[in-house]
Short mmCIF file of C-alpha atoms in Angstrom, two decimals:
data_model
loop_
_atom_site.label_atom_id
_atom_site.label_comp_id
_atom_site.label_asym_id
_atom_site.label_seq_id
_atom_site.Cartn_x
_atom_site.Cartn_y
_atom_site.Cartn_z
CA MET A 1 -12.91 -12.95 38.40
CA THR A 2 -15.53 -14.27 35.98
CA GLN A 3 -16.92 -17.65 36.98
CA VAL A 4 -16.73 -20.33 34.30
CA LYS A 5 -20.25 -21.41 33.41
CA ASP A 6 -19.63 -25.13 33.40
CA ARG A 7 -21.85 -27.98 34.54
CA ALA A 8 -20.98 -27.33 38.18
CA TYR A 9 -22.05 -23.68 37.81
CA TRP A 10 -25.52 -24.63 36.59
CA PHE A 11 -25.94 -27.36 39.20
CA GLU A 12 -25.08 -24.86 41.92
CA LYS A 13 -27.43 -22.26 40.45
CA ARG A 14 -30.22 -24.85 40.41
CA GLU A 15 -29.92 -25.30 44.17
CA THR A 16 -30.77 -21.63 44.82
CA LEU A 17 -33.40 -21.19 42.10
CA GLN A 18 -36.68 -19.76 43.37
CA ILE A 19 -39.66 -21.11 41.41
CA GLU A 20 -43.10 -19.47 41.26
CA GLY A 21 -45.97 -21.88 40.65
CA ARG A 22 -49.05 -19.74 41.28
CA ALA A 23 -51.26 -18.38 38.54
CA PHE A 24 -50.89 -14.73 37.56
CA ILE A 25 -54.23 -12.93 37.33
CA ASP A 26 -54.99 -9.20 37.37
CA GLY A 27 -51.47 -8.22 38.31
CA ALA A 28 -50.90 -10.67 41.17
CA TYR A 29 -49.76 -14.21 41.82
CA VAL A 30 -52.69 -16.20 43.17
CA ASP A 31 -53.60 -19.76 44.08
CA ALA A 32 -56.17 -21.54 41.95
CA CYS A 33 -59.72 -20.82 43.08
CA LYS A 34 -60.27 -24.39 44.22
CA GLY A 35 -56.80 -24.63 45.74
CA ALA A 36 -55.88 -27.51 43.44
CA THR A 37 -52.27 -28.01 42.35
CA PHE A 38 -50.16 -30.30 40.20
CA CYS A 39 -46.48 -31.13 40.31
CA SER A 40 -44.13 -30.02 37.58
CA TYR A 41 -41.49 -32.71 37.08
CA SER A 42 -38.20 -32.17 35.32
CA PRO A 43 -37.72 -34.37 32.25
CA ILE A 44 -34.00 -34.29 33.00
CA ASP A 45 -34.28 -36.78 35.86
CA GLY A 46 -37.97 -37.15 36.69
CA GLN A 47 -37.58 -35.17 39.91
CA PRO A 48 -40.24 -32.68 41.11
CA LEU A 49 -39.53 -29.02 40.38
CA ALA A 50 -42.49 -27.09 41.73
CA THR A 51 -46.08 -27.22 42.85
CA VAL A 52 -48.18 -25.39 40.25
CA ALA A 53 -51.70 -23.99 40.47
CA ALA A 54 -54.16 -26.25 38.65
CA CYS A 55 -56.54 -23.71 37.19
CA THR A 56 -60.14 -24.47 36.23
CA ASP A 57 -63.03 -22.65 34.57
CA ALA A 58 -63.33 -20.39 37.63
CA ASP A 59 -59.76 -19.15 37.23
CA VAL A 60 -60.26 -18.70 33.49
CA ASN A 61 -63.32 -16.56 34.22
CA LEU A 62 -61.31 -14.37 36.60
CA ALA A 63 -58.44 -13.98 34.14
CA VAL A 64 -60.72 -13.15 31.21
CA ALA A 65 -62.67 -10.68 33.35
CA ALA A 66 -59.43 -8.97 34.37
CA ALA A 67 -58.31 -8.83 30.75
CA ARG A 68 -61.66 -7.40 29.69
CA ARG A 69 -61.62 -4.74 32.43
CA SER A 70 -58.12 -3.64 31.51
CA PHE A 71 -59.02 -3.50 27.84
CA ASN A 72 -62.25 -1.59 28.33
CA ALA A 73 -60.54 0.85 30.70
CA GLY A 74 -57.98 1.60 28.00
CA VAL A 75 -55.05 1.38 30.42
CA TRP A 76 -53.07 -0.40 27.69
CA ALA A 77 -55.07 -0.26 24.47
CA ASP A 78 -55.44 3.53 24.61
CA LEU A 79 -51.84 4.28 25.51
CA PRO A 80 -49.90 6.20 22.86
CA PRO A 81 -47.98 3.62 20.79
CA ARG A 82 -44.65 4.98 22.00
CA GLU A 83 -45.64 4.30 25.63
CA ARG A 84 -46.66 0.72 24.84
CA LYS A 85 -43.38 0.35 23.00
CA ALA A 86 -41.40 1.63 26.00
CA ALA A 87 -43.10 -0.81 28.39
CA LEU A 88 -42.53 -3.78 26.07
CA LEU A 89 -38.87 -2.83 25.62
CA LYS A 90 -38.47 -2.54 29.39
CA TRP A 91 -40.01 -6.00 29.75
CA ALA A 92 -37.52 -7.33 27.20
CA ALA A 93 -34.68 -5.67 29.11
CA LEU A 94 -35.82 -7.33 32.34
CA MET A 95 -35.84 -10.70 30.58
CA GLN A 96 -32.30 -9.98 29.44
CA ALA A 97 -31.29 -9.12 32.99
CA HIS A 98 -32.82 -12.41 34.20
CA LEU A 99 -31.62 -14.45 31.21
CA GLU A 100 -29.65 -17.03 33.20
CA GLU A 101 -32.51 -17.60 35.64
CA LEU A 102 -35.05 -17.99 32.84
CA ALA A 103 -32.75 -20.20 30.76
CA LEU A 104 -32.11 -22.50 33.71
CA LEU A 105 -35.81 -22.66 34.48
CA GLU A 106 -36.54 -23.51 30.83
CA SER A 107 -33.91 -26.26 30.77
CA LEU A 108 -35.14 -27.82 34.00
CA ASP A 109 -38.77 -27.69 32.90
CA SER A 110 -38.35 -28.87 29.30
CA GLY A 111 -35.17 -30.97 29.23
CA LYS A 112 -33.45 -28.64 26.77
CA PRO A 113 -29.66 -28.23 26.90
CA ILE A 114 -28.63 -25.12 28.79
CA SER A 115 -26.61 -24.11 25.72
CA ASP A 116 -29.85 -24.01 23.72
CA THR A 117 -31.82 -21.97 26.24
CA THR A 118 -29.05 -19.46 26.88
CA GLY A 119 -27.96 -19.25 23.24
CA GLY A 120 -31.24 -19.67 21.39
CA ASP A 121 -34.55 -19.80 23.21
CA LEU A 122 -34.12 -16.82 25.53
CA PRO A 123 -32.36 -14.57 23.01
CA GLY A 124 -35.06 -15.51 20.49
CA THR A 125 -37.82 -14.64 22.96
CA ILE A 126 -36.25 -11.28 23.72
CA TYR A 127 -35.66 -10.56 20.04
CA CYS A 128 -39.31 -11.32 19.26
CA LEU A 129 -40.60 -9.00 21.98
CA GLU A 130 -38.21 -6.23 20.99
CA TRP A 131 -39.12 -6.60 17.30
CA PHE A 132 -42.84 -6.16 17.88
CA ALA A 133 -42.23 -3.39 20.39
CA GLU A 134 -40.30 -1.48 17.74
CA LEU A 135 -43.12 -2.07 15.25
CA VAL A 136 -45.80 -0.52 17.47
CA ASP A 137 -45.30 3.11 16.41
CA LYS A 138 -44.58 2.35 12.77
CA VAL A 139 -47.92 0.89 11.71
CA HIS A 140 -50.13 3.21 9.70
CA GLY A 141 -53.66 3.15 8.40
CA GLU A 142 -54.91 4.16 4.96
CA VAL A 143 -56.61 7.22 3.51
CA PRO A 144 -58.30 5.99 0.32
CA ALA A 145 -58.75 8.28 -2.65
CA ILE A 146 -62.54 8.80 -2.71
CA ASP A 147 -65.19 11.34 -3.65
CA PRO A 148 -63.93 14.75 -2.35
CA GLN A 149 -67.22 15.27 -0.48
CA PHE A 150 -66.10 12.52 1.85
CA PHE A 151 -63.09 11.78 3.99
CA GLY A 152 -62.30 8.18 4.84
CA THR A 153 -59.77 6.11 6.73
CA VAL A 154 -59.00 2.42 7.10
CA THR A 155 -57.53 1.66 10.50
CA HIS A 156 -56.50 -1.30 12.62
CA GLN A 157 -57.99 -1.58 16.10
CA ALA A 158 -57.13 -4.06 18.82
CA LEU A 159 -59.50 -7.03 19.07
CA GLY A 160 -59.88 -7.04 22.85
CA VAL A 161 -59.10 -10.18 24.83
CA VAL A 162 -56.67 -12.61 23.21
CA ALA A 163 -56.15 -16.12 24.57
CA ALA A 164 -52.90 -17.89 23.72
CA VAL A 165 -52.50 -21.64 24.22
CA VAL A 166 -48.90 -22.68 23.66
CA PRO A 167 -46.89 -25.94 23.54
CA TRP A 168 -44.04 -27.44 25.51
CA ASN A 169 -41.36 -27.79 22.85
CA TYR A 170 -40.35 -24.09 22.94
CA PRO A 171 -42.31 -22.94 25.99
CA LEU A 172 -41.28 -19.30 26.21
CA LEU A 173 -40.44 -18.66 22.57
CA MET A 174 -43.78 -19.98 21.30
CA ALA A 175 -45.56 -17.91 23.94
CA ALA A 176 -43.68 -14.81 22.79
CA TRP A 177 -44.71 -15.46 19.19
CA LYS A 178 -48.30 -15.01 20.40
CA PHE A 179 -48.24 -12.45 23.19
CA SER A 180 -45.71 -10.07 21.59
CA PRO A 181 -47.85 -9.08 18.56
CA ALA A 182 -51.08 -9.34 20.57
CA LEU A 183 -49.82 -6.90 23.21
CA ALA A 184 -48.14 -4.68 20.64
CA ALA A 185 -51.51 -4.29 18.92
CA GLY A 186 -53.09 -3.13 22.19
CA ASN A 187 -54.90 -6.27 23.31
CA SER A 188 -55.05 -7.83 26.75
CA VAL A 189 -53.80 -11.42 26.93
CA VAL A 190 -54.61 -14.61 28.82
CA LEU A 191 -51.77 -17.09 28.32
CA LYS A 192 -52.21 -20.81 28.94
CA PRO A 193 -48.80 -22.56 28.94
CA SER A 194 -48.49 -26.31 28.59
CA GLU A 195 -48.88 -28.14 31.88
CA LYS A 196 -45.62 -29.89 30.95
CA SER A 197 -43.62 -26.64 30.95
CA PRO A 198 -45.44 -23.74 32.67
CA LEU A 199 -42.68 -22.24 34.79
CA THR A 200 -41.04 -19.61 32.58
CA ALA A 201 -44.42 -18.18 31.55
CA LEU A 202 -45.30 -17.71 35.20
CA ARG A 203 -41.96 -16.07 35.94
CA ILE A 204 -42.10 -13.51 33.16
CA ALA A 205 -45.59 -12.42 34.26
CA GLY A 206 -44.08 -10.78 37.32
CA LEU A 207 -41.49 -9.12 35.12
CA ALA A 208 -44.28 -7.74 32.91
CA LEU A 209 -45.84 -5.98 35.89
CA GLN A 210 -42.41 -4.70 36.94
CA ALA A 211 -41.94 -3.31 33.41
CA GLY A 212 -45.08 -1.21 33.75
CA ILE A 213 -47.57 -3.35 31.84
CA PRO A 214 -50.82 -2.63 33.74
CA ALA A 215 -52.58 -5.21 35.89
CA GLY A 216 -54.98 -7.37 33.91
CA VAL A 217 -53.22 -6.87 30.59
CA PHE A 218 -51.08 -10.02 30.85
CA ASN A 219 -52.43 -13.04 32.71
CA VAL A 220 -51.13 -16.63 32.97
CA VAL A 221 -53.39 -19.57 33.85
CA PRO A 222 -51.55 -22.91 34.14
CA GLY A 223 -53.43 -26.20 34.03
CA ASP A 224 -54.39 -29.11 31.83
CA GLY A 225 -56.35 -29.17 28.58
CA SER A 226 -59.56 -28.15 30.32
CA VAL A 227 -58.13 -24.64 30.69
CA GLY A 228 -57.56 -24.34 26.95
CA ARG A 229 -61.03 -25.71 26.34
CA ALA A 230 -62.57 -23.10 28.67
CA LEU A 231 -60.73 -20.33 26.84
CA SER A 232 -61.84 -21.61 23.44
CA LEU A 233 -65.47 -21.65 24.58
CA HIS A 234 -65.43 -18.40 26.54
CA LEU A 235 -67.88 -15.84 25.24
CA ASP A 236 -65.70 -12.90 26.28
CA VAL A 237 -62.54 -14.05 24.48
CA ASP A 238 -62.24 -12.35 21.10
CA CYS A 239 -59.41 -14.41 19.64
CA ILE A 240 -57.55 -17.62 20.44
CA ALA A 241 -54.12 -18.46 19.08
CA PHE A 242 -52.89 -22.03 19.42
CA THR A 243 -49.77 -24.01 18.61
CA GLY A 244 -49.96 -27.77 19.05
CA SER A 245 -51.49 -30.92 17.65
CA GLY A 246 -54.03 -31.11 14.83
CA LYS A 247 -56.47 -33.00 17.06
CA VAL A 248 -56.57 -30.25 19.67
CA GLY A 249 -56.54 -27.53 17.01
CA ARG A 250 -59.68 -28.97 15.42
CA GLN A 251 -61.41 -29.02 18.80
CA ILE A 252 -60.45 -25.41 19.49
CA ALA A 253 -61.85 -24.37 16.11
CA ALA A 254 -65.07 -26.28 16.80
CA ASN A 255 -65.39 -24.71 20.24
CA ALA A 256 -64.88 -21.24 18.82
CA ALA A 257 -67.56 -21.87 16.19
CA SER A 258 -70.01 -23.16 18.78
CA SER A 259 -69.48 -20.20 21.12
CA ASN A 260 -68.98 -16.67 19.82
CA LEU A 261 -67.13 -17.24 16.52
CA LYS A 262 -63.96 -15.85 18.05
CA ARG A 263 -60.97 -15.51 15.73
CA VAL A 264 -58.93 -18.74 15.65
CA TRP A 265 -55.30 -18.97 14.60
CA LEU A 266 -53.75 -22.42 14.49
CA GLU A 267 -50.15 -23.53 14.01
CA LEU A 268 -50.26 -27.32 13.92
CA GLY A 269 -48.11 -30.27 12.86
CA GLY A 270 -45.62 -30.96 10.12
CA LYS A 271 -43.86 -33.72 8.22
CA SER A 272 -41.44 -31.54 6.33
CA ALA A 273 -39.45 -32.74 3.31
CA ASN A 274 -35.78 -31.88 2.83
CA ILE A 275 -34.92 -32.63 -0.83
CA VAL A 276 -31.32 -33.18 -1.94
CA MET A 277 -30.77 -33.26 -5.70
CA ALA A 278 -27.80 -34.98 -7.34
CA ASP A 279 -26.34 -31.58 -8.25
CA CYS A 280 -26.37 -30.44 -4.61
CA PRO A 281 -23.52 -27.91 -4.30
CA ASP A 282 -22.13 -29.36 -1.06
CA ILE A 283 -23.09 -32.90 0.04
CA PRO A 284 -21.31 -32.78 3.44
CA ARG A 285 -23.02 -29.49 4.27
CA ALA A 286 -26.40 -30.86 3.18
CA ALA A 287 -25.88 -33.90 5.41
CA ALA A 288 -24.88 -31.77 8.40
CA SER A 289 -27.88 -29.52 7.82
CA ALA A 290 -30.21 -32.52 7.51
CA ALA A 291 -28.97 -33.87 10.85
CA ALA A 292 -29.50 -30.52 12.56
CA ALA A 293 -32.94 -30.19 10.95
CA ILE A 294 -34.25 -33.30 12.72
CA PHE A 295 -32.03 -33.94 15.74
CA ALA A 296 -31.86 -30.43 17.20
CA ASN A 297 -34.20 -30.01 20.18
CA MET A 298 -34.55 -33.81 20.23
CA GLY A 299 -36.65 -33.63 17.06
CA GLN A 300 -39.41 -31.88 18.98
CA ILE A 301 -39.92 -29.18 16.36
CA CYS A 302 -43.05 -28.81 14.26
CA SER A 303 -41.00 -27.74 11.23
CA ALA A 304 -38.32 -30.41 11.68
CA GLY A 305 -36.94 -31.88 8.46
CA SER A 306 -38.23 -35.33 9.36
CA ARG A 307 -38.20 -36.63 5.75
CA LEU A 308 -34.92 -36.53 3.85
CA LEU A 309 -35.50 -37.11 0.14
CA VAL A 310 -32.25 -37.98 -1.69
CA GLN A 311 -31.76 -38.40 -5.43
CA ARG A 312 -30.46 -41.88 -6.16
CA ALA A 313 -27.13 -40.85 -7.70
CA VAL A 314 -25.90 -39.30 -4.43
CA ALA A 315 -27.85 -41.38 -1.92
CA ASP A 316 -24.98 -43.58 -0.75
CA GLU A 317 -22.61 -40.63 -0.33
CA LEU A 318 -25.11 -38.49 1.51
CA ILE A 319 -26.31 -41.30 3.81
CA ALA A 320 -22.72 -42.02 4.83
CA GLU A 321 -22.16 -38.34 5.66
CA LEU A 322 -25.51 -38.19 7.46
CA ILE A 323 -24.75 -41.15 9.73
CA GLU A 324 -21.48 -39.51 10.69
CA ALA A 325 -23.18 -36.15 11.33
CA ALA A 326 -25.81 -37.80 13.53
CA LYS A 327 -23.08 -38.86 15.96
CA GLY A 328 -22.79 -35.23 17.01
CA TYR A 329 -26.36 -35.27 18.37
CA GLN A 330 -26.01 -37.91 21.06
CA PRO A 331 -27.97 -36.60 24.07
CA GLY A 332 -26.19 -35.46 27.20
CA HIS A 333 -27.15 -34.00 30.56
CA PRO A 334 -29.04 -30.76 29.83
CA LEU A 335 -27.13 -28.79 32.47
CA ASP A 336 -23.81 -29.64 30.86
CA PRO A 337 -22.96 -26.76 28.47
CA GLN A 338 -21.23 -29.29 26.20
CA SER A 339 -24.47 -31.18 25.57
CA VAL A 340 -25.96 -30.60 22.12
CA THR A 341 -29.27 -32.34 22.81
CA GLY A 342 -31.09 -33.29 26.00
CA SER A 343 -34.13 -35.28 27.02
CA ILE A 344 -37.55 -35.94 25.54
CA ILE A 345 -40.18 -33.86 27.36
CA ASP A 346 -41.68 -36.76 29.37
CA ARG A 347 -42.28 -40.50 29.44
CA ILE A 348 -45.54 -40.17 27.49
CA GLN A 349 -43.77 -38.55 24.53
CA PHE A 350 -40.81 -40.88 24.92
CA GLU A 351 -43.07 -43.92 24.64
CA GLN A 352 -44.84 -42.48 21.60
CA VAL A 353 -41.54 -41.96 19.81
CA ALA A 354 -40.36 -45.43 20.89
CA ARG A 355 -43.51 -46.94 19.38
CA TYR A 356 -42.72 -45.31 16.04
CA ILE A 357 -39.16 -46.62 16.22
CA ASP A 358 -40.60 -50.11 16.69
CA ILE A 359 -42.89 -49.55 13.68
CA GLY A 360 -39.88 -48.36 11.68
CA LYS A 361 -37.90 -51.46 12.56
CA ARG A 362 -40.71 -53.57 11.06
CA GLU A 363 -41.40 -51.55 7.90
CA ALA A 364 -38.04 -49.96 7.07
CA ARG A 365 -34.28 -50.41 7.35
CA LEU A 366 -32.63 -49.03 10.48
CA LEU A 367 -29.44 -47.17 9.56
CA ALA A 368 -28.47 -45.67 12.92
CA GLY A 369 -29.64 -45.30 16.52
CA GLY A 370 -32.97 -46.58 17.71
CA ASN A 371 -32.03 -47.11 21.35
CA ALA A 372 -33.00 -45.53 24.65
CA LEU A 373 -30.22 -44.20 26.89
CA SER A 374 -29.88 -43.99 30.67
CA LEU A 375 -28.28 -40.67 31.54
CA ALA A 376 -29.99 -39.21 34.60
CA GLY A 377 -32.41 -41.02 36.86
CA GLU A 378 -35.87 -41.21 35.31
CA GLY A 379 -35.02 -38.95 32.37
CA ALA A 380 -36.17 -39.89 28.86
CA TYR A 381 -33.26 -39.97 26.41
CA LEU A 382 -33.13 -41.40 22.88
CA GLU A 383 -30.36 -41.86 20.35
CA PRO A 384 -30.69 -39.97 17.05
CA THR A 385 -32.36 -42.51 14.78
CA ILE A 386 -32.25 -42.88 10.98
CA PHE A 387 -34.36 -45.17 8.78
CA LEU A 388 -34.28 -45.86 5.05
CA ALA A 389 -37.90 -46.32 3.99
CA ASP A 390 -40.45 -46.31 1.22
CA ALA A 391 -42.34 -43.06 0.70
CA ASN A 392 -45.60 -44.72 1.80
CA ALA A 393 -44.30 -46.07 5.11
CA ARG A 394 -46.07 -44.87 8.25
CA ILE A 395 -42.89 -43.35 9.64
CA ALA A 396 -42.61 -41.36 6.39
CA ASN A 397 -46.07 -39.83 6.69
CA GLU A 398 -47.07 -39.54 10.35
CA GLU A 399 -45.64 -36.89 12.64
CA ILE A 400 -43.39 -38.55 15.22
CA PHE A 401 -42.11 -35.44 17.04
CA GLY A 402 -38.85 -36.99 18.13
CA PRO A 403 -35.29 -37.60 16.89
CA VAL A 404 -36.31 -39.96 14.08
CA LEU A 405 -35.37 -39.27 10.45
CA THR A 406 -36.80 -41.13 7.46
CA VAL A 407 -34.60 -41.20 4.33
CA ILE A 408 -36.40 -41.75 1.01
CA VAL A 409 -34.60 -42.27 -2.30
CA PHE A 410 -36.10 -40.79 -5.49
CA ASP A 411 -35.17 -40.53 -9.16
CA THR A 412 -36.68 -37.30 -10.57
CA LEU A 413 -37.56 -33.84 -9.28
CA GLU A 414 -41.20 -34.43 -10.18
CA GLU A 415 -41.21 -37.59 -8.04
CA ALA A 416 -39.59 -35.74 -5.13
CA ILE A 417 -42.17 -32.95 -5.23
CA ALA A 418 -45.01 -35.47 -5.37
CA ILE A 419 -43.60 -37.30 -2.32
CA ALA A 420 -43.04 -34.03 -0.47
CA ASN A 421 -46.62 -32.91 -1.09
CA GLN A 422 -48.35 -36.22 -0.37
CA THR A 423 -48.90 -35.70 3.38
CA GLU A 424 -51.72 -33.66 4.93
CA TYR A 425 -49.13 -31.24 6.29
CA GLY A 426 -47.55 -28.22 4.64
CA LEU A 427 -45.40 -26.40 7.18
CA ALA A 428 -41.88 -26.35 5.76
CA ALA A 429 -39.64 -27.84 3.06
CA ALA A 430 -36.21 -27.42 1.51
CA VAL A 431 -34.42 -28.22 -1.73
CA TRP A 432 -30.68 -28.45 -2.42
CA SER A 433 -29.46 -27.89 -6.00
CA SER A 434 -26.89 -25.94 -8.02
CA ASN A 435 -29.48 -25.28 -10.73
CA ILE A 436 -31.49 -22.08 -10.28
CA ASP A 437 -34.29 -23.44 -12.46
CA THR A 438 -34.58 -26.49 -10.21
CA LEU A 439 -34.69 -24.26 -7.13
CA ARG A 440 -37.30 -22.00 -8.70
CA THR A 441 -39.48 -24.89 -9.87
CA ALA A 442 -39.30 -26.72 -6.56
CA THR A 443 -39.86 -23.74 -4.29
CA ARG A 444 -42.96 -22.81 -6.28
CA ALA A 445 -44.36 -26.34 -6.38
CA LEU A 446 -43.77 -27.34 -2.77
CA LYS A 447 -46.92 -26.83 -0.68
CA ALA A 448 -45.36 -25.37 2.42
CA GLY A 449 -45.46 -22.09 4.30
CA THR A 450 -41.65 -21.84 4.40
CA VAL A 451 -39.31 -23.24 1.75
CA TRP A 452 -35.53 -23.06 2.05
CA GLY A 453 -33.02 -23.37 -0.76
CA ASN A 454 -29.56 -24.86 -0.08
CA CYS A 455 -30.12 -24.59 3.68
CA TYR A 456 -32.60 -25.68 6.32
CA ASP A 457 -33.85 -23.29 9.02
CA GLU A 458 -30.53 -21.48 9.31
CA LEU A 459 -31.78 -17.88 9.39
CA VAL A 460 -33.59 -16.53 12.45
CA ASP A 461 -35.29 -13.34 11.31
CA MET A 462 -38.59 -11.96 12.55
CA ASN A 463 -39.26 -10.37 9.16
CA PHE A 464 -40.38 -13.72 7.76
CA PRO A 465 -43.88 -15.05 8.58
CA PHE A 466 -44.11 -18.59 9.92
CA GLY A 467 -47.05 -20.93 9.41
CA GLY A 468 -48.36 -23.65 7.18
CA PHE A 469 -50.46 -24.77 4.26
CA LYS A 470 -53.13 -27.48 4.45
CA GLU A 471 -53.54 -29.14 7.85
CA SER A 472 -50.48 -27.42 9.28
CA GLY A 473 -52.79 -24.58 10.22
CA ASN A 474 -53.77 -21.06 9.27
CA GLY A 475 -52.54 -17.54 9.86
CA ARG A 476 -48.91 -16.70 10.44
CA ASP A 477 -46.68 -15.99 13.43
CA ASN A 478 -43.84 -13.46 13.21
CA SER A 479 -43.40 -10.53 10.82
CA ALA A 480 -45.72 -7.56 10.41
CA HIS A 481 -48.33 -9.99 9.06
CA ALA A 482 -48.75 -11.44 12.56
CA LEU A 483 -49.77 -8.07 13.98
CA SER A 484 -52.88 -7.94 11.80
CA LYS A 485 -54.11 -11.25 13.27
CA TYR A 486 -54.79 -9.44 16.51
CA THR A 487 -56.61 -6.43 15.06
CA GLU A 488 -59.91 -5.59 13.40
CA LEU A 489 -60.05 -3.45 10.28
CA LYS A 490 -62.37 -0.46 10.56
CA SER A 491 -63.56 1.72 7.69
CA THR A 492 -64.51 5.26 8.75
CA ILE A 493 -66.29 7.50 6.21
CA ILE A 494 -67.21 11.13 7.00
CA ARG A 495 -69.26 13.39 4.76
CA CYS A 496 -67.54 16.75 4.59
CA GLY A 497 -70.03 18.84 2.68
#
């Protein structure tokens, strides 16, 4: 008889969950060199989850040395592409086999609803790894047409040691966006998960070894920002990929420049505009999409549609629909499969979002929400919040990273595009219209790495690159374009006669 996976099921499963908190270096779980640890607390209720190794420069040095040895020995980089592909696919299969364990661990560590981790985050992680695994043996070089006395090729070669520093909002998925293409290209990886959500990264490291990925090829060093700093300064790291805040991204770039000019790929913040024109083909659908764009994952999404720009003629109708749609995003206990949203990651982030709500109450009109909720002990829960504001308000221009939506009314398409483009960010945008010329004009003019038309972030497809313009970063995750970030181009020219 199949057991119903209700709240009681996940609570019972939590009681028997085994959690690994040690670092993973050179194919083994190890304590931090200095024996230091920190406690990982669950944002669900503020209760301790695990004792985690607090790595320092010494641990970073060991992990990078292991990655360098494995790369130089060719145990991974020199494998035939089909063998790398097979190992990565086996790793993905092991994640699938452990999906419930990993999903529960992710929910406990990040406050996400179990329905999100089982239905989105883990399947997305596995899909990403499988996609790049399948790409491994389908990438080809070039044979330029040159003087017949010569023979030449243009090939991609793995960089060497890749460091990945990833955030807490999608702990495993964001890690996969980095390590999947880096490993597929033949590199060795040192992964630094956020100290707020390190547990799934540590767990999958053991699965990588079980899948046949050689020791030293995939390492995980948990710890605070000093670990990321050490990786960004390390002279034997060839590339660092980072997703997080602009402040930290700038420091990583500066550290890379002051050390060995390692490659730096940054995916930073966003203040994305979702534009609804008066000729929107479906106002209720646009309102429902706008609510999902900001309130899903508690608004902790870099590409969240945090600014809703509405043409004046339909503003009242859309706002009414939006307020109704927002009611579907009231947070609930993350281990209840009926919950659509869960908790903010921790009290620090909760207080930052609360400060912006206070700012919004002073400079704008509160339309819905704005209150904290008490759901589970010391957990951090917030109502979905909607403000009507001027385009120049702080809450309309600064990244809040929480369930706070700013609605801005405009009159013309030109005005909407100007408002959309006025921030330093350029990660994502959307426009809703029945007029193909409006869609074409807007999608070309919006300064964003991803622009949706008559939808917002509804298609999950690894074929599309993800990244931003302006201060939202550089480079792209996902798609075949991401693979080239972790390779060097080599021109080889041979005289034949």
